[in-house]
XYZ file of C-alpha atoms in Angstrom:
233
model
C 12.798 0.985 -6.294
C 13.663 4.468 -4.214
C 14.144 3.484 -0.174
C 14.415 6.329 1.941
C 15.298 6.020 5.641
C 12.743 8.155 8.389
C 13.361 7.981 12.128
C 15.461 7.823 15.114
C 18.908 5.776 14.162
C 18.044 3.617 16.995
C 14.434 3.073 15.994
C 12.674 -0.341 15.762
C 13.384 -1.201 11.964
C 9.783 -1.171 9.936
C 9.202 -1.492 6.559
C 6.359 0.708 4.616
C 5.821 -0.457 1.312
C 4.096 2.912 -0.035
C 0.872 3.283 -2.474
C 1.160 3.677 -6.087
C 2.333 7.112 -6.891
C 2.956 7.841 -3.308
C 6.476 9.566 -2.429
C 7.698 11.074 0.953
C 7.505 14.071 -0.355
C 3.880 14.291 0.075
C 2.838 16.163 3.113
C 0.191 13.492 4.415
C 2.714 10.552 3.250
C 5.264 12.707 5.442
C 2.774 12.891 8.136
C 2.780 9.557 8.416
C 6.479 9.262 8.681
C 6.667 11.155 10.850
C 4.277 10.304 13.634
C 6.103 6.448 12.583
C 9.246 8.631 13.351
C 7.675 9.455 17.031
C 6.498 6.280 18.084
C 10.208 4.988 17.757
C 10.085 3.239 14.299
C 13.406 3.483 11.941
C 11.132 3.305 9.492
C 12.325 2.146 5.190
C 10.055 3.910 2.453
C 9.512 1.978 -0.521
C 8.510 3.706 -3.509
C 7.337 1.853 -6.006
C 7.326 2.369 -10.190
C 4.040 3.118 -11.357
C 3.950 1.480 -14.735
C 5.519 -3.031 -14.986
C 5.234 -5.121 -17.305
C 5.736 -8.144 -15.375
C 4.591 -8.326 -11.812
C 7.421 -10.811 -10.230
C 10.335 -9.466 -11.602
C 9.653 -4.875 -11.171
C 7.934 -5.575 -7.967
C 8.767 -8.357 -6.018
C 12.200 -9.072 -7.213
C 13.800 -5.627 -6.329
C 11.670 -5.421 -3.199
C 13.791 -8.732 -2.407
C 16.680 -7.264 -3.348
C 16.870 -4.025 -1.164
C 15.147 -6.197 1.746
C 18.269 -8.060 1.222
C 20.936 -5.075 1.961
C 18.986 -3.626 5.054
C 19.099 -4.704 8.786
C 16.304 -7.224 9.620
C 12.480 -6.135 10.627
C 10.070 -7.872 11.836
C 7.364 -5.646 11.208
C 5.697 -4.170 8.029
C 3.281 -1.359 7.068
C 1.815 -1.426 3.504
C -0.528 1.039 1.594
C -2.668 0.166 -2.010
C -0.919 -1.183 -4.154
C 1.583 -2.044 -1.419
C -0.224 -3.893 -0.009
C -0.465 -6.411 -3.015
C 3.258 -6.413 -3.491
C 3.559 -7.083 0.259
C 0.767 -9.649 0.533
C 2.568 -11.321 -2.177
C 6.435 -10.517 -0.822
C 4.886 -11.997 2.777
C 3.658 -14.852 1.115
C 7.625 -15.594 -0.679
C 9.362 -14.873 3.260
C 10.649 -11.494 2.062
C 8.727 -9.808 4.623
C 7.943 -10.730 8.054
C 4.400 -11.988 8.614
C 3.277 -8.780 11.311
C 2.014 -6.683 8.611
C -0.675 -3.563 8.535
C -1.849 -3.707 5.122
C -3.781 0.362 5.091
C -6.729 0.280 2.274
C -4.717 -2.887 0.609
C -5.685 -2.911 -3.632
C -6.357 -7.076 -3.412
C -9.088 -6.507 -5.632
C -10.379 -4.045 -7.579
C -13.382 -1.122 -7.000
C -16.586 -1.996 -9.314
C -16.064 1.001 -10.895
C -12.651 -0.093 -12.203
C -13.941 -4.021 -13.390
C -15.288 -3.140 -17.246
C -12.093 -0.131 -17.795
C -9.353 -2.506 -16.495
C -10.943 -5.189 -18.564
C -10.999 -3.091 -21.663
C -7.804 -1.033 -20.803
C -5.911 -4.535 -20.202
C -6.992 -5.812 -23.292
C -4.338 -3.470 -25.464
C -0.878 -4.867 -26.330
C 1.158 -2.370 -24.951
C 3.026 -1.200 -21.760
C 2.667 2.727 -22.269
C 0.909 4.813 -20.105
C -2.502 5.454 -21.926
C -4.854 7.109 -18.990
C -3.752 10.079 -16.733
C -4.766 9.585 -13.017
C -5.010 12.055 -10.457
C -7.304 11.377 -7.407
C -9.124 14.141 -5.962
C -8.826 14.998 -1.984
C -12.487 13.379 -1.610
C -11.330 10.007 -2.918
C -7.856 10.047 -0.646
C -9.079 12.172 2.117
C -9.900 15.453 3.576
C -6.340 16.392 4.467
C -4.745 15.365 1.161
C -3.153 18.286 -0.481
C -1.114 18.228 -3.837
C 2.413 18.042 -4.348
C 5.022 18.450 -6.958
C 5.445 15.502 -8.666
C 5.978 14.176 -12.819
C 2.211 13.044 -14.114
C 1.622 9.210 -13.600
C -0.299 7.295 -15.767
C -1.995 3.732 -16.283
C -0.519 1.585 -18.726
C -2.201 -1.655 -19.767
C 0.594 -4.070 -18.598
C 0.480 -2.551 -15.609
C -3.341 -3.159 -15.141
C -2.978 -6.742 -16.608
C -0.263 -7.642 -13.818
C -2.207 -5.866 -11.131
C -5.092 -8.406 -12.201
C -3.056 -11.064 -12.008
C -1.116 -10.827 -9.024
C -4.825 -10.436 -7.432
C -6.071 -13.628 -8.902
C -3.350 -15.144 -7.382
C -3.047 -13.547 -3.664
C -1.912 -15.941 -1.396
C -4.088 -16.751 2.142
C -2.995 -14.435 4.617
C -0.647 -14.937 7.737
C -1.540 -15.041 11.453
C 0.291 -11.525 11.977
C -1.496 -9.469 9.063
C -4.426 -7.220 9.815
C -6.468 -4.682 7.386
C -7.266 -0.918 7.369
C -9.790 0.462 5.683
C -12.816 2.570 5.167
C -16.160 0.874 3.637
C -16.448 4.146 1.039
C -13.194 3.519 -0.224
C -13.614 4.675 -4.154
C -10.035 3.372 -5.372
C -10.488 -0.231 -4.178
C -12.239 -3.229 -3.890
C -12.934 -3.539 0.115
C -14.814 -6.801 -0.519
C -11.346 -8.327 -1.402
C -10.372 -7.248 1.760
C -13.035 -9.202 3.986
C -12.342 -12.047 1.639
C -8.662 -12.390 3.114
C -9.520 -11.554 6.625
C -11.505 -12.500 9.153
C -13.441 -9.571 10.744
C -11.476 -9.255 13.833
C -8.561 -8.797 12.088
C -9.981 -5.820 10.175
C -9.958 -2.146 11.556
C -12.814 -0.016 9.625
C -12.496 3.645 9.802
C -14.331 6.989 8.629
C -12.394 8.721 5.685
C -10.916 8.362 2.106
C -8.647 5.869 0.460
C -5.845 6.967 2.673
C -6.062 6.582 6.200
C -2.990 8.805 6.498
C -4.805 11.947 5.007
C -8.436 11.676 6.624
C -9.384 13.181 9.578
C -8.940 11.245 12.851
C -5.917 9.965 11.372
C -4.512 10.625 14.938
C -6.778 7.342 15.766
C -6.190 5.395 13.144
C -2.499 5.389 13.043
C -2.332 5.337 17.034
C -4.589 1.914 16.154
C -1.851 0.590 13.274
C 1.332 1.728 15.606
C -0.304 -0.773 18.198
C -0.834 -3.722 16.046
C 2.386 -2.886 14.530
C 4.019 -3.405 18.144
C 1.456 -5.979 19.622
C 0.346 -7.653 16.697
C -3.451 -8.338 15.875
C -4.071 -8.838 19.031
C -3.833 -5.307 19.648
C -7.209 -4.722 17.844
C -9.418 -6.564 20.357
């Protein structure tokens, strides 16, 4: 796992667990950072691999790991996939509990049920489908950036399965982000794990982060980050 440092060197320490094939390098992923970066967060990027074979030990083990070497938080942001691997890392006390889990991938979109079921079938961990999200699906202000083709493999899509069959119940401190036309995942997963109150809907694609009134939205995650769920009342 890549961890990049963004923010002032005296910043609140915050972990972002980033979405599958999400880098800094991205100008609405930057975005992000960087309005983190101005609210006063000292903020840890994970990147995560795009293609596992086991869940446990390429997600959560290494998350573990590098949580392990970096000064304490008590706060975490998550995005898609992220927010699996968090949920998950939460659950095992490798993160702290306040968590804003933004369009979290605890279940899977209806139109991915019959190809993950198919896909997830073959005995192999290579990378068999091409993906590539257009800006409609993340958002209007999503814009390309140079970065090596990812793929889905079916281990990975047999462990994503699994660690969502077995997500843990959610903590007191965790709240939910997300749009209700969300076409990369399952938002009924989401209402499943949390209670309405602790759920924030908003207008826009998959990610928050590239939509417009993202101004709103992340003003809305910075103050649950800092207040906790309360903050959404």
């Amino acid at each position: 796992m890549n961890v990049t440092v963004h923010g002032p060197v005296d910043g609140d320490p915050l972990w972002f667990v980033m979405g599958w094939g999400n880098t800094p390098a991205q100008p609405a992923v930057g975005w992000l950072l960087d309005t983190l970066a101005d609210a006063g967060f000292r903020t840890r990027a994970v990147e995560i691999p795009t293609n596992v074979s086991r869940f446990e030990r390429e997600y959560l083990d290494p998350l573990a790991a590098v949580v392990d070497e970096e000064p304490a938080a008590d706060r975490v942001l998550s995005h898609s996939t992220g927010g699996l691997i968090a949920a998950h890392a939460i659950d095992a006390g490798v993160l702290p509990e306040r968590a804003v889990h933004l369009s979290p991938w605890w279940g899977l979109h209806p139109s991915q049920r019959i190809p993950f079921r198919v896909l997830g079938a073959l005995p192999t961990s290579r990378e068999l489908t091409s993906v590539e999200p257009d800006r409609e699906t993340l958002g209007e202000r999503a814009e390309p950036s140079e970065r090596d083709p990812v793929g889905l493999s079916p281990s990975f899509v047999r462990e994503v399965r699994r660690a969502q069959s077995s997500l843990p119940a959610a903590g007191d401190g965790e709240v939910a982000f997300c749009t209700l036309t969300d076409g990369l995942v399952g938002v009924d997963a989401v209402g499943e794990r949390l209670s309405a109150d602790r759920i924030r809907l908003y207008d826009g694609g998959h990610e928050c982060f590239a939509s417009t009134g993202r101004e709103a939205i992340v003003a809305d995650a910075v103050a649950v980050l800092r207040d906790g769920p309360e903050a959404l009342e």
